[in-house]
Amino acid sequence: GRLGDPRAVSPLIAALEGTAARADTLIALGQVGSTEAVDPILGVVDDEAPLVRLHAFLALGRIGDERGLDAVLAGLEDPVDYVRAAAAEAIGELGSERAVAPLATALDDESRRVRVAALFALTWIPSEDVVPHLSKALDDEDWEIRIYAAEALEKRGHATR
């Protein structure tokens, strides 16, 4: 995986089936970054193991193929907060403007981890449509999120209160 050798994709895809090392396999597939892995990864985004779902979303983000966007967006509804946070991170890596509204909704998540991931994901989307949502995060109950939001707005050339 780390070497980025595309010859590793086929054996890694085979390892997704019935192995205890699914999460490690997904990490490796994400590191290789081949779009050939997208469809098999999409096949495990609903896995019963949260760790597998988490690494499936992260791998889809690292690969950067838009075919993974809908699955990753659905990951924002996962019952496990660290999986939702991974989905938000992956959405940011995909950088799609289609993700602005779902990420804005994630800014209201009960989990700080998810709110932070959604905030950072919004900063990676090259659209001015994110600005009102970054501004809204200035009112978050968590002071660090307010600071991150202010920094993100300033980097975009927008004054904060």
PDB file of C-alpha atoms in Angstrom, residues 42-117:
ATOM      1  CA  LEU A  42     -18.276   0.539  -1.767  1.00  0.00           C
ATOM      2  CA  GLY A  43     -19.209  -3.074  -1.064  1.00  0.00           C
ATOM      3  CA  VAL A  44     -18.040  -2.780   2.557  1.00  0.00           C
ATOM      4  CA  VAL A  45     -19.273   0.678   3.577  1.00  0.00           C
ATOM      5  CA  ASP A  46     -22.192  -1.008   5.356  1.00  0.00           C
ATOM      6  CA  ASP A  47     -20.002  -3.553   7.151  1.00  0.00           C
ATOM      7  CA  GLU A  48     -21.125  -4.500  10.657  1.00  0.00           C
ATOM      8  CA  ALA A  49     -17.761  -3.459  12.106  1.00  0.00           C
ATOM      9  CA  PRO A  50     -17.466   0.315  12.700  1.00  0.00           C
ATOM     10  CA  LEU A  51     -13.696   0.178  12.174  1.00  0.00           C
ATOM     11  CA  VAL A  52     -14.204  -1.285   8.708  1.00  0.00           C
ATOM     12  CA  ARG A  53     -16.761   1.409   7.822  1.00  0.00           C
ATOM     13  CA  LEU A  54     -14.393   4.092   9.103  1.00  0.00           C
ATOM     14  CA  HIS A  55     -11.501   2.863   6.942  1.00  0.00           C
ATOM     15  CA  ALA A  56     -13.781   2.352   3.949  1.00  0.00           C
ATOM     16  CA  PHE A  57     -14.799   6.014   4.083  1.00  0.00           C
ATOM     17  CA  LEU A  58     -11.226   7.206   4.591  1.00  0.00           C
ATOM     18  CA  ALA A  59     -10.017   5.063   1.677  1.00  0.00           C
ATOM     19  CA  LEU A  60     -12.718   6.480  -0.586  1.00  0.00           C
ATOM     20  CA  GLY A  61     -11.651   9.990   0.382  1.00  0.00           C
ATOM     21  CA  ARG A  62      -7.994   9.287  -0.281  1.00  0.00           C
ATOM     22  CA  ILE A  63      -8.733   7.720  -3.650  1.00  0.00           C
ATOM     23  CA  GLY A  64     -10.680  10.848  -4.547  1.00  0.00           C
ATOM     24  CA  ASP A  65     -13.135   9.306  -6.997  1.00  0.00           C
ATOM     25  CA  GLU A  66     -16.574  10.962  -7.113  1.00  0.00           C
ATOM     26  CA  ARG A  67     -18.220   7.515  -7.314  1.00  0.00           C
ATOM     27  CA  GLY A  68     -17.641   7.259  -3.580  1.00  0.00           C
ATOM     28  CA  LEU A  69     -19.334  10.538  -2.686  1.00  0.00           C
ATOM     29  CA  ASP A  70     -22.888   9.269  -2.132  1.00  0.00           C
ATOM     30  CA  ALA A  71     -21.703   6.459   0.140  1.00  0.00           C
ATOM     31  CA  VAL A  72     -19.505   8.815   2.120  1.00  0.00           C
ATOM     32  CA  LEU A  73     -22.340  11.338   2.448  1.00  0.00           C
ATOM     33  CA  ALA A  74     -24.524   8.539   3.817  1.00  0.00           C
ATOM     34  CA  GLY A  75     -21.747   7.858   6.325  1.00  0.00           C
ATOM     35  CA  LEU A  76     -22.613  11.146   8.021  1.00  0.00           C
ATOM     36  CA  GLU A  77     -25.676   9.285   9.360  1.00  0.00           C
ATOM     37  CA  ASP A  78     -23.699   6.386  10.872  1.00  0.00           C
ATOM     38  CA  PRO A  79     -24.672   5.590  14.476  1.00  0.00           C
ATOM     39  CA  VAL A  80     -21.013   5.694  15.586  1.00  0.00           C
ATOM     40  CA  ASP A  81     -19.530   9.153  15.972  1.00  0.00           C
ATOM     41  CA  TYR A  82     -15.973   8.315  14.934  1.00  0.00           C
ATOM     42  CA  VAL A  83     -17.345   6.751  11.741  1.00  0.00           C
ATOM     43  CA  ARG A  84     -19.350   9.932  11.052  1.00  0.00           C
ATOM     44  CA  ALA A  85     -16.181  11.953  11.632  1.00  0.00           C
ATOM     45  CA  ALA A  86     -14.249   9.763   9.175  1.00  0.00           C
ATOM     46  CA  ALA A  87     -17.018  10.242   6.617  1.00  0.00           C
ATOM     47  CA  ALA A  88     -16.782  14.015   7.053  1.00  0.00           C
ATOM     48  CA  GLU A  89     -13.008  13.888   6.628  1.00  0.00           C
ATOM     49  CA  ALA A  90     -13.382  11.822   3.461  1.00  0.00           C
ATOM     50  CA  ILE A  91     -15.949  14.270   2.087  1.00  0.00           C
ATOM     51  CA  GLY A  92     -13.459  17.062   2.579  1.00  0.00           C
ATOM     52  CA  GLU A  93     -10.841  15.131   0.638  1.00  0.00           C
ATOM     53  CA  LEU A  94     -13.321  14.664  -2.201  1.00  0.00           C
ATOM     54  CA  GLY A  95     -13.893  18.446  -2.170  1.00  0.00           C
ATOM     55  CA  SER A  96     -17.304  18.299  -3.809  1.00  0.00           C
ATOM     56  CA  GLU A  97     -19.615  21.295  -3.622  1.00  0.00           C
ATOM     57  CA  ARG A  98     -22.505  18.789  -3.374  1.00  0.00           C
ATOM     58  CA  ALA A  99     -21.286  18.114   0.157  1.00  0.00           C
ATOM     59  CA  VAL A 100     -21.733  21.631   1.523  1.00  0.00           C
ATOM     60  CA  ALA A 101     -25.295  21.164   2.837  1.00  0.00           C
ATOM     61  CA  PRO A 102     -24.701  17.742   4.451  1.00  0.00           C
ATOM     62  CA  LEU A 103     -21.525  19.030   6.099  1.00  0.00           C
ATOM     63  CA  ALA A 104     -23.385  22.097   7.313  1.00  0.00           C
ATOM     64  CA  THR A 105     -25.888  19.768   8.961  1.00  0.00           C
ATOM     65  CA  ALA A 106     -23.001  17.826  10.531  1.00  0.00           C
ATOM     66  CA  LEU A 107     -21.879  21.066  12.203  1.00  0.00           C
ATOM     67  CA  ASP A 108     -24.874  20.517  14.507  1.00  0.00           C
ATOM     68  CA  ASP A 109     -23.881  16.958  15.422  1.00  0.00           C
ATOM     69  CA  GLU A 110     -23.917  16.138  19.129  1.00  0.00           C
ATOM     70  CA  SER A 111     -20.351  14.854  18.833  1.00  0.00           C
ATOM     71  CA  ARG A 112     -17.543  17.406  18.958  1.00  0.00           C
ATOM     72  CA  ARG A 113     -15.384  15.024  16.908  1.00  0.00           C
ATOM     73  CA  VAL A 114     -17.928  15.105  14.076  1.00  0.00           C
ATOM     74  CA  ARG A 115     -18.332  18.887  14.256  1.00  0.00           C
ATOM     75  CA  VAL A 116     -14.558  19.381  14.030  1.00  0.00           C
ATOM     76  CA  ALA A 117     -14.276  16.982  11.074  1.00  0.00           C
TER      77      ALA A 117
END
